[in-house]
PDB file of C-alpha atoms in Angstrom:
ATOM      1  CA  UNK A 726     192.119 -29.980 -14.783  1.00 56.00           C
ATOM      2  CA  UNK A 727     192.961 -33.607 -12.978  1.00 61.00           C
ATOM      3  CA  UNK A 728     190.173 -35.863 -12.130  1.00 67.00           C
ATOM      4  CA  UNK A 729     190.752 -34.926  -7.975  1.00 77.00           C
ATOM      5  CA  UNK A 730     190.258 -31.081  -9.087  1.00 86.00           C
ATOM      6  CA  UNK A 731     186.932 -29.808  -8.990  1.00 90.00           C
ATOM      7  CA  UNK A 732     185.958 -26.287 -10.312  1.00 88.00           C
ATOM      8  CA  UNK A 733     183.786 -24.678  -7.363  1.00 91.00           C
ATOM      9  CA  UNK A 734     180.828 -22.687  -8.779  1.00 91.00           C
ATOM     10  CA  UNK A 735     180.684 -19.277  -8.774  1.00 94.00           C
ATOM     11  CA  UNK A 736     177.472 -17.173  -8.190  1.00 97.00           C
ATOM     12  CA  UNK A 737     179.759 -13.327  -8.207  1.00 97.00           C
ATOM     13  CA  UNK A 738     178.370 -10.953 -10.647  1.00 98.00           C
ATOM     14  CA  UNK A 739     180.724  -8.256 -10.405  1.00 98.00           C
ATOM     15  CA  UNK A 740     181.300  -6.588 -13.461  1.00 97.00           C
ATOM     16  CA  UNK A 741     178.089  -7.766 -15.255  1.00 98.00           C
ATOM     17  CA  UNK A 742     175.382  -5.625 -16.503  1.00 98.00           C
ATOM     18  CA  UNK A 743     171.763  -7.107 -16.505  1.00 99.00           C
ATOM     19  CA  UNK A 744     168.249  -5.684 -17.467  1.00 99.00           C
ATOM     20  CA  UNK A 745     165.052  -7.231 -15.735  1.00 98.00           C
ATOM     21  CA  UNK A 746     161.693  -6.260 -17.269  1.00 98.00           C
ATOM     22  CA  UNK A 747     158.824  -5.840 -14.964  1.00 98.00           C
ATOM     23  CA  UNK A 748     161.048  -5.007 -12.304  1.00 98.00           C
ATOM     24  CA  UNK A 749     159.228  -2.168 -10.813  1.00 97.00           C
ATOM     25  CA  UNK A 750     157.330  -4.363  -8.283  1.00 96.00           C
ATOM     26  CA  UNK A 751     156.718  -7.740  -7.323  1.00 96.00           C
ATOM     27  CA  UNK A 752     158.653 -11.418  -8.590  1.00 98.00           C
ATOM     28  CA  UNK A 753     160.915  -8.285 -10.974  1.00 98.00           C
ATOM     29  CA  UNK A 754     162.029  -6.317  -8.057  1.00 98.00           C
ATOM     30  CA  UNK A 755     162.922  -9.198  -6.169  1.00 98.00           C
ATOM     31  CA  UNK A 756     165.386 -10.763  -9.023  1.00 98.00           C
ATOM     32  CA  UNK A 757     166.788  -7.048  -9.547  1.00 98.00           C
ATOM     33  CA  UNK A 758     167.409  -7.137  -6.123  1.00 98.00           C
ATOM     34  CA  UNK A 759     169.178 -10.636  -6.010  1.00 98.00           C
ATOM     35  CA  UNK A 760     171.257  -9.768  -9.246  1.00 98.00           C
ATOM     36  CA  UNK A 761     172.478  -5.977  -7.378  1.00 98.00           C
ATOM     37  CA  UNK A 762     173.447  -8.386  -4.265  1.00 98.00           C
ATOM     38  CA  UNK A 763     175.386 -10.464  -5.950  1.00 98.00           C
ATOM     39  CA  UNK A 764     177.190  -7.704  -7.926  1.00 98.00           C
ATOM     40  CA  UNK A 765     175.661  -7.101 -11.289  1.00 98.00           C
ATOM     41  CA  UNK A 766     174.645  -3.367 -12.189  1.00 98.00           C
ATOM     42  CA  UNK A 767     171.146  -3.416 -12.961  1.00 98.00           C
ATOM     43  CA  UNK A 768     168.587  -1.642 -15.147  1.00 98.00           C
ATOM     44  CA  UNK A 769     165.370  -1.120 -13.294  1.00 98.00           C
ATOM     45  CA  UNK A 770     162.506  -1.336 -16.172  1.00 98.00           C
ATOM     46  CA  UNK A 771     158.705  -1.780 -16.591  1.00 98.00           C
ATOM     47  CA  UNK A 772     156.033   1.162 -17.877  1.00 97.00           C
ATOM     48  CA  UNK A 773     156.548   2.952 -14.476  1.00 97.00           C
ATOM     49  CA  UNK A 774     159.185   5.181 -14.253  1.00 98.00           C
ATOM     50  CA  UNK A 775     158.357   6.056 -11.136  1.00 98.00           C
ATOM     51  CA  UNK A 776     158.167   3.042  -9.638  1.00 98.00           C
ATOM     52  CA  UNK A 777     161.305   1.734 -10.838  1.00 98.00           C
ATOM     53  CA  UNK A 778     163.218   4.692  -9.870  1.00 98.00           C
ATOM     54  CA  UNK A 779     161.879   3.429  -6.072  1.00 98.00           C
ATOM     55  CA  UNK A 780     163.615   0.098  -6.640  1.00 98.00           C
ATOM     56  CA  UNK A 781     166.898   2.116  -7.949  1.00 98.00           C
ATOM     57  CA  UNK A 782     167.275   3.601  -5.032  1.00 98.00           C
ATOM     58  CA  UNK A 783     166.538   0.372  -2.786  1.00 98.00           C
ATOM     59  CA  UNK A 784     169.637  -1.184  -4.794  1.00 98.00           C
ATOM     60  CA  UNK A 785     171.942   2.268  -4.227  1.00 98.00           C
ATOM     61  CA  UNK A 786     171.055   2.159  -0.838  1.00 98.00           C
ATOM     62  CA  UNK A 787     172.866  -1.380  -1.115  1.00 97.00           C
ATOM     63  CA  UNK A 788     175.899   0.726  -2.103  1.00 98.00           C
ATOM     64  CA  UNK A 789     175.464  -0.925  -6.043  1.00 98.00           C
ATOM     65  CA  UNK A 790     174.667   0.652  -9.535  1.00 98.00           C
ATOM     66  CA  UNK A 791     171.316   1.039 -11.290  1.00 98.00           C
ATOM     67  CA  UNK A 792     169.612   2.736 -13.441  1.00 98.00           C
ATOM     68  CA  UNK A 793     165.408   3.226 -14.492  1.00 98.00           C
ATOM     69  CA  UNK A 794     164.767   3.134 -18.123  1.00 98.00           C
ATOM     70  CA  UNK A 795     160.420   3.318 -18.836  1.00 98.00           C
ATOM     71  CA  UNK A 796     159.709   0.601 -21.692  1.00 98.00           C
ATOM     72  CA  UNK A 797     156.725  -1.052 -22.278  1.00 98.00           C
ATOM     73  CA  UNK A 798     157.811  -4.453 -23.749  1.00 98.00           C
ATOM     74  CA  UNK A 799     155.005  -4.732 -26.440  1.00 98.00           C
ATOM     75  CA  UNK A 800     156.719  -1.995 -28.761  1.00 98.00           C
ATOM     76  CA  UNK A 801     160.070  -3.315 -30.428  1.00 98.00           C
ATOM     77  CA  UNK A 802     161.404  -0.012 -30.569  1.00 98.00           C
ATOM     78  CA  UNK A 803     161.090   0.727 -26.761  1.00 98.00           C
ATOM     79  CA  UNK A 804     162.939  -2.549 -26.075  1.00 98.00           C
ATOM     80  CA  UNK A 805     165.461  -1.482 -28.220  1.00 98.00           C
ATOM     81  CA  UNK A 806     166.457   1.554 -26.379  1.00 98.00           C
ATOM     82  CA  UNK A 807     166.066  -0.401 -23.299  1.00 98.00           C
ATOM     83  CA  UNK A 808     169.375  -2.298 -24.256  1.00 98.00           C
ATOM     84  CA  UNK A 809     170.478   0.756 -26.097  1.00 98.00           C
ATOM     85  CA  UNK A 810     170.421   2.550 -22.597  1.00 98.00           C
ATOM     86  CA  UNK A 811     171.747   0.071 -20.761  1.00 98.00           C
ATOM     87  CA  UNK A 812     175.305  -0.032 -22.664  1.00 98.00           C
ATOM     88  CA  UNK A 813     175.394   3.612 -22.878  1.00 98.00           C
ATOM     89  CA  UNK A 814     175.412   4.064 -19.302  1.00 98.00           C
ATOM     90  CA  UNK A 815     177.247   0.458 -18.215  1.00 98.00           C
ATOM     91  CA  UNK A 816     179.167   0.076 -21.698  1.00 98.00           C
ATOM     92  CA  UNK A 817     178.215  -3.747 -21.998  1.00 98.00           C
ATOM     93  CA  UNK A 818     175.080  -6.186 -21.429  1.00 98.00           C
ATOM     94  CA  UNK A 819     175.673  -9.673 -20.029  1.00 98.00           C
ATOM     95  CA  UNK A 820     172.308 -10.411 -18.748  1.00 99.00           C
ATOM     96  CA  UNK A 821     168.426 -10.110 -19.343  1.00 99.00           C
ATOM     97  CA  UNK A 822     166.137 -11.178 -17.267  1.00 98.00           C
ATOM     98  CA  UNK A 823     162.928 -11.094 -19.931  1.00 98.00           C
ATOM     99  CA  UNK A 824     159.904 -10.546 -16.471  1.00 98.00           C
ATOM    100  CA  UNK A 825     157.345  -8.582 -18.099  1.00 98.00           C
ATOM    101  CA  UNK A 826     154.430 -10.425 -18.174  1.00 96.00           C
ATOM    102  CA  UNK A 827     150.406 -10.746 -17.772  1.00 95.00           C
ATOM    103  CA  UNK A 828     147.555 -12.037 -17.925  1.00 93.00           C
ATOM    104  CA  UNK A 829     143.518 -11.826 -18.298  1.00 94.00           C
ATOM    105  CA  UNK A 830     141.211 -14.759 -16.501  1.00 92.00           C
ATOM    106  CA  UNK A 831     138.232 -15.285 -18.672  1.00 95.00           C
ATOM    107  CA  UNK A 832     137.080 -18.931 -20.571  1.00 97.00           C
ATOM    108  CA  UNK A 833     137.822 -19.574 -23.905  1.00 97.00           C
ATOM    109  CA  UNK A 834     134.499 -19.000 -25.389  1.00 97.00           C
ATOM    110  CA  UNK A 835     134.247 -15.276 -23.627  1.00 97.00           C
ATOM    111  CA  UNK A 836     137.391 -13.747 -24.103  1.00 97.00           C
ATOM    112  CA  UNK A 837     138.135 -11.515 -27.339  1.00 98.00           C
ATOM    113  CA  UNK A 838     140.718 -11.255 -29.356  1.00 98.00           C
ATOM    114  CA  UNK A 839     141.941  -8.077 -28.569  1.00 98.00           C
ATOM    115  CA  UNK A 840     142.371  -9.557 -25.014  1.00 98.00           C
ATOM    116  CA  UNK A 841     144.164 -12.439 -26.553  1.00 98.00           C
ATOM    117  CA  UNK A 842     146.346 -10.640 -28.220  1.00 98.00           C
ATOM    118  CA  UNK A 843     147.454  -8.257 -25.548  1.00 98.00           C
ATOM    119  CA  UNK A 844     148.288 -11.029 -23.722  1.00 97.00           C
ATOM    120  CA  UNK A 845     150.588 -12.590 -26.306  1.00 98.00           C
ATOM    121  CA  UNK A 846     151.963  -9.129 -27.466  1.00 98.00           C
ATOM    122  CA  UNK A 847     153.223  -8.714 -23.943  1.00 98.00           C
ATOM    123  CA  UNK A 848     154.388 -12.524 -22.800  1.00 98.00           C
ATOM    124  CA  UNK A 849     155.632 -13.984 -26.237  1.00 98.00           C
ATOM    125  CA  UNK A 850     156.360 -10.882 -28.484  1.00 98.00           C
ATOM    126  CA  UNK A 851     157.214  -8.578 -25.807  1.00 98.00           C
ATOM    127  CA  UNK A 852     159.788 -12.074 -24.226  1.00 98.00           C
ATOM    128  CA  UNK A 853     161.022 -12.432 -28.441  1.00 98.00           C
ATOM    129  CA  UNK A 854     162.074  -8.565 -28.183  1.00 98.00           C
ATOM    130  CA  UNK A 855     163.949  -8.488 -25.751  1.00 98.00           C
ATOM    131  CA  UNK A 856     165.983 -11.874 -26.270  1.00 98.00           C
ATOM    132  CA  UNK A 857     166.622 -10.931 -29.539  1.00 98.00           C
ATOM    133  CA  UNK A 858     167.989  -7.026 -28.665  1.00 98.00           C
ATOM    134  CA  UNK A 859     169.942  -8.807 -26.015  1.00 98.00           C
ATOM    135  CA  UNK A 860     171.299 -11.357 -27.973  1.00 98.00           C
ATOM    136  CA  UNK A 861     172.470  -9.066 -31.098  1.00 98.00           C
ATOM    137  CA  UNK A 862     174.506  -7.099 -28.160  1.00 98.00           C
ATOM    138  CA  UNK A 863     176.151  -9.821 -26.623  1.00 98.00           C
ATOM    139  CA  UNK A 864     177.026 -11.060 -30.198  1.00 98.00           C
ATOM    140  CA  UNK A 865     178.715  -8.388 -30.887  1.00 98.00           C
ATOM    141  CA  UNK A 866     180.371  -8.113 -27.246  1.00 98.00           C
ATOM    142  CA  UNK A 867     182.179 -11.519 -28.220  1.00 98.00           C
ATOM    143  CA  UNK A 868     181.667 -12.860 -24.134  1.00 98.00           C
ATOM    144  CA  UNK A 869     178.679 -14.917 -24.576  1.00 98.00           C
ATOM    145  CA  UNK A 870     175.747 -13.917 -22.092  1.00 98.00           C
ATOM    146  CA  UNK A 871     172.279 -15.063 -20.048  1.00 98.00           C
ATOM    147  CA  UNK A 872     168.941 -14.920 -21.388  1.00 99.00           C
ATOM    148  CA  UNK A 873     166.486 -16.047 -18.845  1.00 99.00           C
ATOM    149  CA  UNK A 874     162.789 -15.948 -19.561  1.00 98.00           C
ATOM    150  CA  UNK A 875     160.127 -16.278 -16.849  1.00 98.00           C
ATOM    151  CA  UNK A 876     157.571 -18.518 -18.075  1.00 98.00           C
ATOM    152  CA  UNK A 877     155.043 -20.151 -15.456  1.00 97.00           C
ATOM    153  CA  UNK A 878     154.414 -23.550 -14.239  1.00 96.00           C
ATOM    154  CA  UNK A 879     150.681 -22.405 -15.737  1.00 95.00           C
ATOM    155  CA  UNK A 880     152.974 -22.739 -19.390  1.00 96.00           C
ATOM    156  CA  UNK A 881     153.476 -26.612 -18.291  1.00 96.00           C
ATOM    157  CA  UNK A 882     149.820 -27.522 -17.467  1.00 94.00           C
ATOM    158  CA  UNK A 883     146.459 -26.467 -18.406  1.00 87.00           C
ATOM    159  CA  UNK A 884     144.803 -23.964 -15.823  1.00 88.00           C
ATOM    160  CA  UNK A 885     141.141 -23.420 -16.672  1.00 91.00           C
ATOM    161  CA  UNK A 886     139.842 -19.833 -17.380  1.00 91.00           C
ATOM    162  CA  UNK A 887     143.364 -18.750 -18.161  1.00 93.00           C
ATOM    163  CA  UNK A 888     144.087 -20.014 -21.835  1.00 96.00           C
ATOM    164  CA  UNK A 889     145.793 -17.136 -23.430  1.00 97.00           C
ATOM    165  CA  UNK A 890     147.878 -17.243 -19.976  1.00 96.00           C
ATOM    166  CA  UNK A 891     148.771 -20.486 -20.181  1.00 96.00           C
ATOM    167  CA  UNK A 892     149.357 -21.034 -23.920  1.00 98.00           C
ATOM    168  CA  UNK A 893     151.823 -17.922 -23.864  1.00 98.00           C
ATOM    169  CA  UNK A 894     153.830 -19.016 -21.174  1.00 98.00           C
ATOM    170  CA  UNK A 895     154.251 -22.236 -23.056  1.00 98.00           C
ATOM    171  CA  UNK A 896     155.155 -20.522 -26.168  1.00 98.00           C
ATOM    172  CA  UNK A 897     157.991 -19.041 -23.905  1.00 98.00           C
ATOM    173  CA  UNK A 898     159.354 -22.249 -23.110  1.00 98.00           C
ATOM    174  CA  UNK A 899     159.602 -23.336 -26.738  1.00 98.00           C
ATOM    175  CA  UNK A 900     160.890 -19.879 -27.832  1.00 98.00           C
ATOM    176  CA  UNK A 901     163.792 -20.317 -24.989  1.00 98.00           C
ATOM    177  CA  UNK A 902     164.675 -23.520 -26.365  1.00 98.00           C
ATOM    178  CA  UNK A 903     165.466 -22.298 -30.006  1.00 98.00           C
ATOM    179  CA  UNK A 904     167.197 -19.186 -28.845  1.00 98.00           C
ATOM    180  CA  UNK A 905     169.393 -21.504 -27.056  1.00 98.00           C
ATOM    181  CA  UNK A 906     170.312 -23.575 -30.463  1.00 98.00           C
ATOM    182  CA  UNK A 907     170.920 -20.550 -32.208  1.00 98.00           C
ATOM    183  CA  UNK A 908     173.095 -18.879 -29.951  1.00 98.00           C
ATOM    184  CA  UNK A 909     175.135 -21.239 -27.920  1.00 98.00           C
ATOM    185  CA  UNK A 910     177.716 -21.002 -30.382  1.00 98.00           C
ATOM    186  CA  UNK A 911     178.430 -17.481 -29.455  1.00 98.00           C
ATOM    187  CA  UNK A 912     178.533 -18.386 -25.657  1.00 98.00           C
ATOM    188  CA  UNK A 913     175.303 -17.179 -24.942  1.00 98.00           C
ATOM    189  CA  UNK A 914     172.850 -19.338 -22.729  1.00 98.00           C
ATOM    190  CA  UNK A 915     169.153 -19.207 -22.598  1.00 98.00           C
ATOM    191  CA  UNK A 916     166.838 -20.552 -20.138  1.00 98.00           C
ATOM    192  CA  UNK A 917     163.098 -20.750 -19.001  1.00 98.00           C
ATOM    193  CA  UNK A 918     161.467 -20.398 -15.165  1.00 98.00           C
ATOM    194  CA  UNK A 919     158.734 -21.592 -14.368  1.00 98.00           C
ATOM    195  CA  UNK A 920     156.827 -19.605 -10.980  1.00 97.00           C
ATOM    196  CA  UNK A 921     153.986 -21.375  -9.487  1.00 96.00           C
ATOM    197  CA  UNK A 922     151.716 -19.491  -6.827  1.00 95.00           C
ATOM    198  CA  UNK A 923     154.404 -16.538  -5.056  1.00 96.00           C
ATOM    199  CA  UNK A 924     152.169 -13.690  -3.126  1.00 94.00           C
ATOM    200  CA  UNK A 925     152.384 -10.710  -4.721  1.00 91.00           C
ATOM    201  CA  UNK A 926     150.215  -7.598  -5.114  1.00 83.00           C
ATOM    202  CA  UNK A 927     149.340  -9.174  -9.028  1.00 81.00           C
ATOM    203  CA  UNK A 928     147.454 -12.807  -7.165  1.00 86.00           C
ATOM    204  CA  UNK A 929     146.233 -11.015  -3.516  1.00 84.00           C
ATOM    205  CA  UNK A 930     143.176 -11.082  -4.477  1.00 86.00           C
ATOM    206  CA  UNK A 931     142.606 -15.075  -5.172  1.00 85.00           C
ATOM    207  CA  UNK A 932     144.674 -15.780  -2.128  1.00 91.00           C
ATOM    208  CA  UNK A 933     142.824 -13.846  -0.107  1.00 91.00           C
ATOM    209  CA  UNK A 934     140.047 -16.416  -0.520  1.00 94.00           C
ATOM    210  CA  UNK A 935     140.809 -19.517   1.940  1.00 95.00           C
ATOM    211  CA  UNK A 936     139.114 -22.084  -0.547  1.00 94.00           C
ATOM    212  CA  UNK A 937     141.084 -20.854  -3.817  1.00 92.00           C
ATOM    213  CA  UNK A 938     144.468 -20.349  -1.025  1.00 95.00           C
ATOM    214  CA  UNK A 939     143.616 -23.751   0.258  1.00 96.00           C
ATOM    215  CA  UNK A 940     143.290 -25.557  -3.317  1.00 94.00           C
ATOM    216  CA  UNK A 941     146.550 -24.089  -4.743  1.00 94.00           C
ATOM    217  CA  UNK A 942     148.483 -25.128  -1.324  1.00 96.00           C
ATOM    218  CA  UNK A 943     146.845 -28.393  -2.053  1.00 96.00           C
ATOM    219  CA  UNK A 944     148.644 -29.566  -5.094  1.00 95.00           C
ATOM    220  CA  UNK A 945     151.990 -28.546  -4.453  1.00 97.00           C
ATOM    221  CA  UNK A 946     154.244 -31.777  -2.558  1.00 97.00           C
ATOM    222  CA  UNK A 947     156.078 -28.381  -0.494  1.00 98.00           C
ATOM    223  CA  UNK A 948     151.904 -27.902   0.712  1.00 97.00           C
ATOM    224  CA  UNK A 949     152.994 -24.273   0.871  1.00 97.00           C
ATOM    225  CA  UNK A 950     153.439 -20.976  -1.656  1.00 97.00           C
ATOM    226  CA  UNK A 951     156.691 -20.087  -2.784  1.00 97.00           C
ATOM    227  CA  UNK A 952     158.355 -16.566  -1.834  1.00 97.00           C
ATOM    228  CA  UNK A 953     159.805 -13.796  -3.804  1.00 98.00           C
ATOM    229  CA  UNK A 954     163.901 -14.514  -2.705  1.00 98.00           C
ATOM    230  CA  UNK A 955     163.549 -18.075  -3.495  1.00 98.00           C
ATOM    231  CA  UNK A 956     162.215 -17.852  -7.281  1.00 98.00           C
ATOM    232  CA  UNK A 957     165.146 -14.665  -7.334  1.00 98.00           C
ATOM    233  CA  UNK A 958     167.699 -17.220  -6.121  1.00 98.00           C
ATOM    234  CA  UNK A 959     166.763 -19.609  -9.167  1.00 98.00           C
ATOM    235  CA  UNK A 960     167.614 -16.050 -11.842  1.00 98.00           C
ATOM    236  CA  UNK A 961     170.870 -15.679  -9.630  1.00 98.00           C
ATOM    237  CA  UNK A 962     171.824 -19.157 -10.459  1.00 98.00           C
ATOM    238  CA  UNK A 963     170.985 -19.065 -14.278  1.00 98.00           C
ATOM    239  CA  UNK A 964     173.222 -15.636 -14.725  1.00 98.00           C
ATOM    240  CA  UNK A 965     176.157 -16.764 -12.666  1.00 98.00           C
ATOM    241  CA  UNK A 966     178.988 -19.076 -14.129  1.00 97.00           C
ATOM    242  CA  UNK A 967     177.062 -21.763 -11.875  1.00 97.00           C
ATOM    243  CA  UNK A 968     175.047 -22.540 -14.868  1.00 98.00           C
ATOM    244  CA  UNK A 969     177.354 -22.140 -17.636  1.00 97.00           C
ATOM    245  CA  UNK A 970     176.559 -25.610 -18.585  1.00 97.00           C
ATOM    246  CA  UNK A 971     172.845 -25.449 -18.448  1.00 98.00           C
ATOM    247  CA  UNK A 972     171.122 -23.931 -21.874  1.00 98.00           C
ATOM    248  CA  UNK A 973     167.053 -25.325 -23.188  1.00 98.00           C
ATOM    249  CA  UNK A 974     166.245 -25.614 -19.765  1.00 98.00           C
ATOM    250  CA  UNK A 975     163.168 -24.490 -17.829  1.00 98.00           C
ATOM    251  CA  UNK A 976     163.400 -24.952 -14.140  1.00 98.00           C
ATOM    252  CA  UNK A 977     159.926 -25.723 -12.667  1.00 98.00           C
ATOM    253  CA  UNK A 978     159.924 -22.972  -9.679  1.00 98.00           C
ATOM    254  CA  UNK A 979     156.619 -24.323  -8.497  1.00 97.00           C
ATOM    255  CA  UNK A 980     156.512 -26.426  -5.155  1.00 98.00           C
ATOM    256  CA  UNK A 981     156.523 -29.359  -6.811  1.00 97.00           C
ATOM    257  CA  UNK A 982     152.727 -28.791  -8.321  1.00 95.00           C
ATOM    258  CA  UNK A 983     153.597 -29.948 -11.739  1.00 95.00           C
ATOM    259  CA  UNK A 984     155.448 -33.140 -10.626  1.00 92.00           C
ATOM    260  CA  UNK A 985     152.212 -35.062 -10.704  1.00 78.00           C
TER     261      UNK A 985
END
């Protein structure tokens, strides 16, 4: 390519197949949404099949391809045939969108470690599953591939009464950046967002309270919340060619509240 020839980017993703965790409501509906828009064929998944089977629909009705597959991310074997179902029914897996996430608010010195580690099982272990089903598929595929994790700008920053929270999300970030060492030399790309405050049915209830609404507005530089299609846009960028250059990366989603 000459110097006077630039390479527009390109955000179509016809042809591709992509799984989002957590997808059955919420910040995970909205990217599954944004990826059947822009062309990819999507697998709808979360622990309820009911639920995602709603948001299936929602993308037919868009005149695109989906499928629901139930899999709670905590159990290795469940991920498994999550990725396992997706190539059966699509015949190939070019993105995952690793959503599935949680969290418990309680201070350090109250909560126990069984709370602990169901919040690690499900943000770190459940996050290491599914990168590393995806990534054994699109090794074997040949055509590289997105892994995109959703962190939090909570994983950048320390948030009190939400340690195990914050420390997993953090542990996400680090985990993205060694996936990416290891497989960028098969083409595959892996990447980290980073949400801050987005209303959804998971945070109504601290939002609902003007003080705690009023605080979190406070400290971002937008002085608002974010919404649902802009942190989607962000996953739409990371799984077209747009990004192809951009691996270790976490993109702070957040308003601008972790810029200070």
């Amino acid at each position: 390519m000459s110097e006077d020839q630039v390479k527009m980017p390109n955000f179509d993703l016809t042809g591709k197949v992509a799984i989002v965790t957590g997808s059955s409501t919420g910040l995970g509906r909205g990217m599954a949404l944004a990826l059947a828009h822009f062309g990819a064929s999507v697998v709808v998944s979360s622990r309820h099949l009911d639920k995602c089977e709603e948001v299936v629909k929602e993308i037919e009705d868009m005149g695109k391809k989906a499928i629901a597959v139930k899999c709670d991310v905590k159990v290795r074997a469940e991920v498994e045939n999550l990725v396992k179902q997706a190539v059966e029914k699509f015949g190939r897996l070019d993105i995952i969108v690793n959503n599935a996430g949680m969290g418990i608010t309680k201070k350090v010195i109250e909560m126990t470690e069984e709370e602990w580690d169901e919040v690690y099982d499900t943000n770190v272990k459940g996050t290491f599953f599914g990168g590393a089903a995806a990534a054994k598929q699109m090794i074997e595929q040949g055509q590289g591939g997105r892994i995109i994790n959703i962190a939090s700008a909570g994983g950048l920053v320390g948030t009190k009464n939400i340690a195990a929270y914050c420390s997993s999300k953090a542990a996400v970030v680090s985990l993205s950046k060694t996936e990416a060492m290891e497989l960028g030399k098969y083409g595959i790309t892996c990447n980290t967002i980073c949400p801050g405050y987005v209303p959804t049915g998971i945070n109504s209830k601290p939002l609902s309270i003007p003080k705690v609404y009023d605080q979190i507005v406070g400290r971002t530089a937008l002085k608002r919340l974010g919404e649902i299609g802009e942190i989607a846009g962000v996953v739409v960028f990371l799984a077209s060619d747009a990004s192809s250059i951009v691996t270790g990366a976490y993109i702070a989603a957040d308003m601008g509240t972790t810029c200070n």
